[in-house]
Amino acid sequence: MKWQKSILSMIQQRQDKKVALAVDTSTNEAPAILINNIVKLFEQLKPDTILVQADFKIRSITPVKSDTIKYHTHGKSSYTLVLEWAKEEKVDTLFYITDVTGFFSEEMEKVDFELFWLVPGAFLPRVPFGKAIKVA
């Protein structure tokens, strides 16, 4: 399982950084066990990680905790608010668990922080910026 080692290493390398983990809650089609395990990894290795739950709006911003994910089934997702929040909060690294089928603001061409898209599923789409990592 190459991606687990990769994420483990990325978290360990960022112990002195401000890290946020965003979870796209617009659908419950992604494997909840997989997502909870990723959140749990952050919870154990970097407990000061900020957990952002969002779909077309930010639903919650809390300390990382794996049993708090609440999914919505409307399927609408926008990444703009979370990316703008991360910029305002001066996040060094944002990990975003999503299928990357949501929307971006047209004006957003890049972000000034490190961004990793953690994509569950067999298909790894192109991302406009940051780096996509398949986690399935």
mmCIF file with all atom_site columns, C-alpha atoms in Angstrom:
data_model
loop_
_atom_site.group_PDB
_atom_site.id
_atom_site.type_symbol
_atom_site.label_atom_id
_atom_site.label_alt_id
_atom_site.label_comp_id
_atom_site.label_asym_id
_atom_site.label_entity_id
_atom_site.label_seq_id
_atom_site.pdbx_PDB_ins_code
_atom_site.Cartn_x
_atom_site.Cartn_y
_atom_site.Cartn_z
_atom_site.occupancy
_atom_site.B_iso_or_equiv
_atom_site.pdbx_formal_charge
_atom_site.auth_seq_id
_atom_site.auth_comp_id
_atom_site.auth_asym_id
_atom_site.auth_atom_id
_atom_site.pdbx_PDB_model_num
ATOM 1   C CA . MET A 1 1   ? 0.000   0.000  0.000   1.00 0.00 ? 1   MET A CA 1
ATOM 2   C CA . LYS A 1 2   ? 2.193   2.742  -1.346  1.00 0.00 ? 2   LYS A CA 1
ATOM 3   C CA . TRP A 1 3   ? -0.151  5.706  -0.763  1.00 0.00 ? 3   TRP A CA 1
ATOM 4   C CA . GLN A 1 4   ? -0.431  5.032  2.998   1.00 0.00 ? 4   GLN A CA 1
ATOM 5   C CA . LYS A 1 5   ? 3.350   5.226  3.400   1.00 0.00 ? 5   LYS A CA 1
ATOM 6   C CA . SER A 1 6   ? 3.409   8.350  1.272   1.00 0.00 ? 6   SER A CA 1
ATOM 7   C CA . ILE A 1 7   ? 0.773   10.138 3.389   1.00 0.00 ? 7   ILE A CA 1
ATOM 8   C CA . LEU A 1 8   ? 2.390   8.929  6.614   1.00 0.00 ? 8   LEU A CA 1
ATOM 9   C CA . SER A 1 9   ? 5.689   10.406 5.473   1.00 0.00 ? 9   SER A CA 1
ATOM 10  C CA . MET A 1 10  ? 4.057   13.684 4.375   1.00 0.00 ? 10  MET A CA 1
ATOM 11  C CA . ILE A 1 11  ? 2.388   14.123 7.782   1.00 0.00 ? 11  ILE A CA 1
ATOM 12  C CA . GLN A 1 12  ? 5.637   13.350 9.631   1.00 0.00 ? 12  GLN A CA 1
ATOM 13  C CA . GLN A 1 13  ? 7.555   15.881 7.501   1.00 0.00 ? 13  GLN A CA 1
ATOM 14  C CA . ARG A 1 14  ? 5.050   18.611 8.375   1.00 0.00 ? 14  ARG A CA 1
ATOM 15  C CA . GLN A 1 15  ? 5.032   18.350 12.182  1.00 0.00 ? 15  GLN A CA 1
ATOM 16  C CA . ASP A 1 16  ? 6.095   21.992 12.549  1.00 0.00 ? 16  ASP A CA 1
ATOM 17  C CA . LYS A 1 17  ? 3.653   23.287 9.922   1.00 0.00 ? 17  LYS A CA 1
ATOM 18  C CA . LYS A 1 18  ? 0.042   24.451 10.093  1.00 0.00 ? 18  LYS A CA 1
ATOM 19  C CA . VAL A 1 19  ? -1.878  21.578 8.490   1.00 0.00 ? 19  VAL A CA 1
ATOM 20  C CA . ALA A 1 20  ? -5.554  21.285 7.586   1.00 0.00 ? 20  ALA A CA 1
ATOM 21  C CA . LEU A 1 21  ? -7.489  18.282 6.350   1.00 0.00 ? 21  LEU A CA 1
ATOM 22  C CA . ALA A 1 22  ? -10.640 18.995 4.346   1.00 0.00 ? 22  ALA A CA 1
ATOM 23  C CA . VAL A 1 23  ? -13.266 16.339 3.672   1.00 0.00 ? 23  VAL A CA 1
ATOM 24  C CA . ASP A 1 24  ? -15.748 16.721 0.825   1.00 0.00 ? 24  ASP A CA 1
ATOM 25  C CA . THR A 1 25  ? -19.045 15.765 2.480   1.00 0.00 ? 25  THR A CA 1
ATOM 26  C CA . SER A 1 26  ? -21.266 16.280 -0.583  1.00 0.00 ? 26  SER A CA 1
ATOM 27  C CA . THR A 1 27  ? -21.791 12.560 -1.094  1.00 0.00 ? 27  THR A CA 1
ATOM 28  C CA . ASN A 1 28  ? -21.573 9.363  0.892   1.00 0.00 ? 28  ASN A CA 1
ATOM 29  C CA . GLU A 1 29  ? -20.451 7.330  -2.131  1.00 0.00 ? 29  GLU A CA 1
ATOM 30  C CA . ALA A 1 30  ? -16.793 7.477  -1.143  1.00 0.00 ? 30  ALA A CA 1
ATOM 31  C CA . PRO A 1 31  ? -15.825 4.658  1.222   1.00 0.00 ? 31  PRO A CA 1
ATOM 32  C CA . ALA A 1 32  ? -16.472 6.058  4.708   1.00 0.00 ? 32  ALA A CA 1
ATOM 33  C CA . ILE A 1 33  ? -14.113 3.528  6.325   1.00 0.00 ? 33  ILE A CA 1
ATOM 34  C CA . LEU A 1 34  ? -11.256 4.684  4.087   1.00 0.00 ? 34  LEU A CA 1
ATOM 35  C CA . ILE A 1 35  ? -11.946 8.345  4.842   1.00 0.00 ? 35  ILE A CA 1
ATOM 36  C CA . ASN A 1 36  ? -12.228 7.685  8.594   1.00 0.00 ? 36  ASN A CA 1
ATOM 37  C CA . ASN A 1 37  ? -8.912  5.812  8.512   1.00 0.00 ? 37  ASN A CA 1
ATOM 38  C CA . ILE A 1 38  ? -7.197  8.752  6.799   1.00 0.00 ? 38  ILE A CA 1
ATOM 39  C CA . VAL A 1 39  ? -8.701  11.180 9.337   1.00 0.00 ? 39  VAL A CA 1
ATOM 40  C CA . LYS A 1 40  ? -7.643  8.838  12.156  1.00 0.00 ? 40  LYS A CA 1
ATOM 41  C CA . LEU A 1 41  ? -4.074  8.832  10.798  1.00 0.00 ? 41  LEU A CA 1
ATOM 42  C CA . PHE A 1 42  ? -3.977  12.638 11.049  1.00 0.00 ? 42  PHE A CA 1
ATOM 43  C CA . GLU A 1 43  ? -5.627  12.484 14.474  1.00 0.00 ? 43  GLU A CA 1
ATOM 44  C CA . GLN A 1 44  ? -2.888  10.181 15.786  1.00 0.00 ? 44  GLN A CA 1
ATOM 45  C CA . LEU A 1 45  ? 0.166   11.644 14.036  1.00 0.00 ? 45  LEU A CA 1
ATOM 46  C CA . LYS A 1 46  ? -0.672  15.354 14.044  1.00 0.00 ? 46  LYS A CA 1
ATOM 47  C CA . PRO A 1 47  ? -3.471  16.053 16.551  1.00 0.00 ? 47  PRO A CA 1
ATOM 48  C CA . ASP A 1 48  ? -3.281  19.815 15.944  1.00 0.00 ? 48  ASP A CA 1
ATOM 49  C CA . THR A 1 49  ? -4.533  19.306 12.365  1.00 0.00 ? 49  THR A CA 1
ATOM 50  C CA . ILE A 1 50  ? -7.633  21.368 11.603  1.00 0.00 ? 50  ILE A CA 1
ATOM 51  C CA . LEU A 1 51  ? -10.529 19.350 10.154  1.00 0.00 ? 51  LEU A CA 1
ATOM 52  C CA . VAL A 1 52  ? -12.742 21.150 7.642   1.00 0.00 ? 52  VAL A CA 1
ATOM 53  C CA . GLN A 1 53  ? -15.976 19.505 6.511   1.00 0.00 ? 53  GLN A CA 1
ATOM 54  C CA . ALA A 1 54  ? -17.404 21.108 3.405   1.00 0.00 ? 54  ALA A CA 1
ATOM 55  C CA . ASP A 1 55  ? -19.588 20.612 0.374   1.00 0.00 ? 55  ASP A CA 1
ATOM 56  C CA . PHE A 1 56  ? -20.990 23.722 -1.346  1.00 0.00 ? 56  PHE A CA 1
ATOM 57  C CA . LYS A 1 57  ? -20.281 25.548 1.918   1.00 0.00 ? 57  LYS A CA 1
ATOM 58  C CA . ILE A 1 58  ? -18.059 24.996 4.934   1.00 0.00 ? 58  ILE A CA 1
ATOM 59  C CA . ARG A 1 59  ? -20.082 22.893 7.388   1.00 0.00 ? 59  ARG A CA 1
ATOM 60  C CA . SER A 1 60  ? -17.591 22.801 10.267  1.00 0.00 ? 60  SER A CA 1
ATOM 61  C CA . ILE A 1 61  ? -14.041 23.673 11.281  1.00 0.00 ? 61  ILE A CA 1
ATOM 62  C CA . THR A 1 62  ? -12.871 21.655 14.278  1.00 0.00 ? 62  THR A CA 1
ATOM 63  C CA . PRO A 1 63  ? -9.854  19.842 15.688  1.00 0.00 ? 63  PRO A CA 1
ATOM 64  C CA . VAL A 1 64  ? -9.307  16.599 13.784  1.00 0.00 ? 64  VAL A CA 1
ATOM 65  C CA . LYS A 1 65  ? -11.524 13.739 15.012  1.00 0.00 ? 65  LYS A CA 1
ATOM 66  C CA . SER A 1 66  ? -12.354 10.690 12.918  1.00 0.00 ? 66  SER A CA 1
ATOM 67  C CA . ASP A 1 67  ? -15.831 9.942  14.231  1.00 0.00 ? 67  ASP A CA 1
ATOM 68  C CA . THR A 1 68  ? -17.287 13.356 13.440  1.00 0.00 ? 68  THR A CA 1
ATOM 69  C CA . ILE A 1 69  ? -17.693 13.230 9.645   1.00 0.00 ? 69  ILE A CA 1
ATOM 70  C CA . LYS A 1 70  ? -21.275 13.975 8.590   1.00 0.00 ? 70  LYS A CA 1
ATOM 71  C CA . TYR A 1 71  ? -22.153 13.378 4.937   1.00 0.00 ? 71  TYR A CA 1
ATOM 72  C CA . HIS A 1 72  ? -24.791 15.097 2.827   1.00 0.00 ? 72  HIS A CA 1
ATOM 73  C CA . THR A 1 73  ? -26.219 13.430 -0.257  1.00 0.00 ? 73  THR A CA 1
ATOM 74  C CA . HIS A 1 74  ? -26.939 16.323 -2.616  1.00 0.00 ? 74  HIS A CA 1
ATOM 75  C CA . GLY A 1 75  ? -23.726 15.815 -4.609  1.00 0.00 ? 75  GLY A CA 1
ATOM 76  C CA . LYS A 1 76  ? -22.883 19.530 -4.924  1.00 0.00 ? 76  LYS A CA 1
ATOM 77  C CA . SER A 1 77  ? -19.371 20.568 -4.003  1.00 0.00 ? 77  SER A CA 1
ATOM 78  C CA . SER A 1 78  ? -17.352 23.758 -4.344  1.00 0.00 ? 78  SER A CA 1
ATOM 79  C CA . TYR A 1 79  ? -13.710 23.959 -3.325  1.00 0.00 ? 79  TYR A CA 1
ATOM 80  C CA . THR A 1 80  ? -13.398 27.751 -3.462  1.00 0.00 ? 80  THR A CA 1
ATOM 81  C CA . LEU A 1 81  ? -14.514 28.530 0.111   1.00 0.00 ? 81  LEU A CA 1
ATOM 82  C CA . VAL A 1 82  ? -12.160 25.963 1.653   1.00 0.00 ? 82  VAL A CA 1
ATOM 83  C CA . LEU A 1 83  ? -9.216  27.162 -0.451  1.00 0.00 ? 83  LEU A CA 1
ATOM 84  C CA . GLU A 1 84  ? -9.952  30.790 0.454   1.00 0.00 ? 84  GLU A CA 1
ATOM 85  C CA . TRP A 1 85  ? -10.281 29.814 4.133   1.00 0.00 ? 85  TRP A CA 1
ATOM 86  C CA . ALA A 1 86  ? -6.901  28.023 4.021   1.00 0.00 ? 86  ALA A CA 1
ATOM 87  C CA . LYS A 1 87  ? -5.286  31.118 2.516   1.00 0.00 ? 87  LYS A CA 1
ATOM 88  C CA . GLU A 1 88  ? -6.836  33.444 5.134   1.00 0.00 ? 88  GLU A CA 1
ATOM 89  C CA . GLU A 1 89  ? -5.785  31.125 7.967   1.00 0.00 ? 89  GLU A CA 1
ATOM 90  C CA . LYS A 1 90  ? -2.236  30.911 6.585   1.00 0.00 ? 90  LYS A CA 1
ATOM 91  C CA . VAL A 1 91  ? -2.350  27.125 6.342   1.00 0.00 ? 91  VAL A CA 1
ATOM 92  C CA . ASP A 1 92  ? 0.998   25.708 5.196   1.00 0.00 ? 92  ASP A CA 1
ATOM 93  C CA . THR A 1 93  ? -0.411  22.444 3.837   1.00 0.00 ? 93  THR A CA 1
ATOM 94  C CA . LEU A 1 94  ? -3.964  21.454 2.952   1.00 0.00 ? 94  LEU A CA 1
ATOM 95  C CA . PHE A 1 95  ? -4.941  17.845 2.349   1.00 0.00 ? 95  PHE A CA 1
ATOM 96  C CA . TYR A 1 96  ? -8.351  17.571 0.655   1.00 0.00 ? 96  TYR A CA 1
ATOM 97  C CA . ILE A 1 97  ? -10.221 14.244 0.515   1.00 0.00 ? 97  ILE A CA 1
ATOM 98  C CA . THR A 1 98  ? -12.501 14.470 -2.524  1.00 0.00 ? 98  THR A CA 1
ATOM 99  C CA . ASP A 1 99  ? -13.357 12.908 -5.869  1.00 0.00 ? 99  ASP A CA 1
ATOM 100 C CA . VAL A 1 100 ? -12.452 16.280 -7.493  1.00 0.00 ? 100 VAL A CA 1
ATOM 101 C CA . THR A 1 101 ? -15.819 16.632 -9.236  1.00 0.00 ? 101 THR A CA 1
ATOM 102 C CA . GLY A 1 102 ? -16.680 19.926 -7.545  1.00 0.00 ? 102 GLY A CA 1
ATOM 103 C CA . PHE A 1 103 ? -16.359 23.499 -8.718  1.00 0.00 ? 103 PHE A CA 1
ATOM 104 C CA . PHE A 1 104 ? -13.623 26.142 -8.518  1.00 0.00 ? 104 PHE A CA 1
ATOM 105 C CA . SER A 1 105 ? -13.927 29.875 -8.855  1.00 0.00 ? 105 SER A CA 1
ATOM 106 C CA . GLU A 1 106 ? -12.883 31.012 -12.337 1.00 0.00 ? 106 GLU A CA 1
ATOM 107 C CA . GLU A 1 107 ? -10.516 33.588 -10.793 1.00 0.00 ? 107 GLU A CA 1
ATOM 108 C CA . MET A 1 108 ? -8.601  30.992 -8.794  1.00 0.00 ? 108 MET A CA 1
ATOM 109 C CA . GLU A 1 109 ? -5.552  30.007 -10.824 1.00 0.00 ? 109 GLU A CA 1
ATOM 110 C CA . LYS A 1 110 ? -3.260  28.826 -8.028  1.00 0.00 ? 110 LYS A CA 1
ATOM 111 C CA . VAL A 1 111 ? -2.911  28.694 -4.274  1.00 0.00 ? 111 VAL A CA 1
ATOM 112 C CA . ASP A 1 112 ? 0.007   29.945 -2.181  1.00 0.00 ? 112 ASP A CA 1
ATOM 113 C CA . PHE A 1 113 ? 0.156   26.905 0.098   1.00 0.00 ? 113 PHE A CA 1
ATOM 114 C CA . GLU A 1 114 ? 0.908   23.241 -0.391  1.00 0.00 ? 114 GLU A CA 1
ATOM 115 C CA . LEU A 1 115 ? -2.169  21.333 -1.601  1.00 0.00 ? 115 LEU A CA 1
ATOM 116 C CA . PHE A 1 116 ? -2.659  17.570 -1.865  1.00 0.00 ? 116 PHE A CA 1
ATOM 117 C CA . TRP A 1 117 ? -5.880  16.123 -3.292  1.00 0.00 ? 117 TRP A CA 1
ATOM 118 C CA . LEU A 1 118 ? -6.505  12.696 -1.702  1.00 0.00 ? 118 LEU A CA 1
ATOM 119 C CA . VAL A 1 119 ? -8.755  10.995 -4.247  1.00 0.00 ? 119 VAL A CA 1
ATOM 120 C CA . PRO A 1 120 ? -10.623 7.793  -3.304  1.00 0.00 ? 120 PRO A CA 1
ATOM 121 C CA . GLY A 1 121 ? -11.634 5.612  -6.236  1.00 0.00 ? 121 GLY A CA 1
ATOM 122 C CA . ALA A 1 122 ? -10.109 4.119  -9.335  1.00 0.00 ? 122 ALA A CA 1
ATOM 123 C CA . PHE A 1 123 ? -10.092 7.303  -11.444 1.00 0.00 ? 123 PHE A CA 1
ATOM 124 C CA . LEU A 1 124 ? -7.474  9.993  -10.789 1.00 0.00 ? 124 LEU A CA 1
ATOM 125 C CA . PRO A 1 125 ? -8.623  13.232 -12.450 1.00 0.00 ? 125 PRO A CA 1
ATOM 126 C CA . ARG A 1 126 ? -6.399  16.122 -13.392 1.00 0.00 ? 126 ARG A CA 1
ATOM 127 C CA . VAL A 1 127 ? -6.326  18.900 -10.839 1.00 0.00 ? 127 VAL A CA 1
ATOM 128 C CA . PRO A 1 128 ? -5.905  22.601 -11.684 1.00 0.00 ? 128 PRO A CA 1
ATOM 129 C CA . PHE A 1 129 ? -3.157  23.015 -9.076  1.00 0.00 ? 129 PHE A CA 1
ATOM 130 C CA . GLY A 1 130 ? -1.630  21.036 -6.249  1.00 0.00 ? 130 GLY A CA 1
ATOM 131 C CA . LYS A 1 131 ? -0.923  17.327 -6.479  1.00 0.00 ? 131 LYS A CA 1
ATOM 132 C CA . ALA A 1 132 ? -3.475  14.510 -6.763  1.00 0.00 ? 132 ALA A CA 1
ATOM 133 C CA . ILE A 1 133 ? -2.831  11.254 -4.895  1.00 0.00 ? 133 ILE A CA 1
ATOM 134 C CA . LYS A 1 134 ? -5.012  8.192  -5.415  1.00 0.00 ? 134 LYS A CA 1
ATOM 135 C CA . VAL A 1 135 ? -5.997  6.693  -2.043  1.00 0.00 ? 135 VAL A CA 1
ATOM 136 C CA . ALA A 1 136 ? -7.834  3.522  -3.031  1.00 0.00 ? 136 ALA A CA 1
#
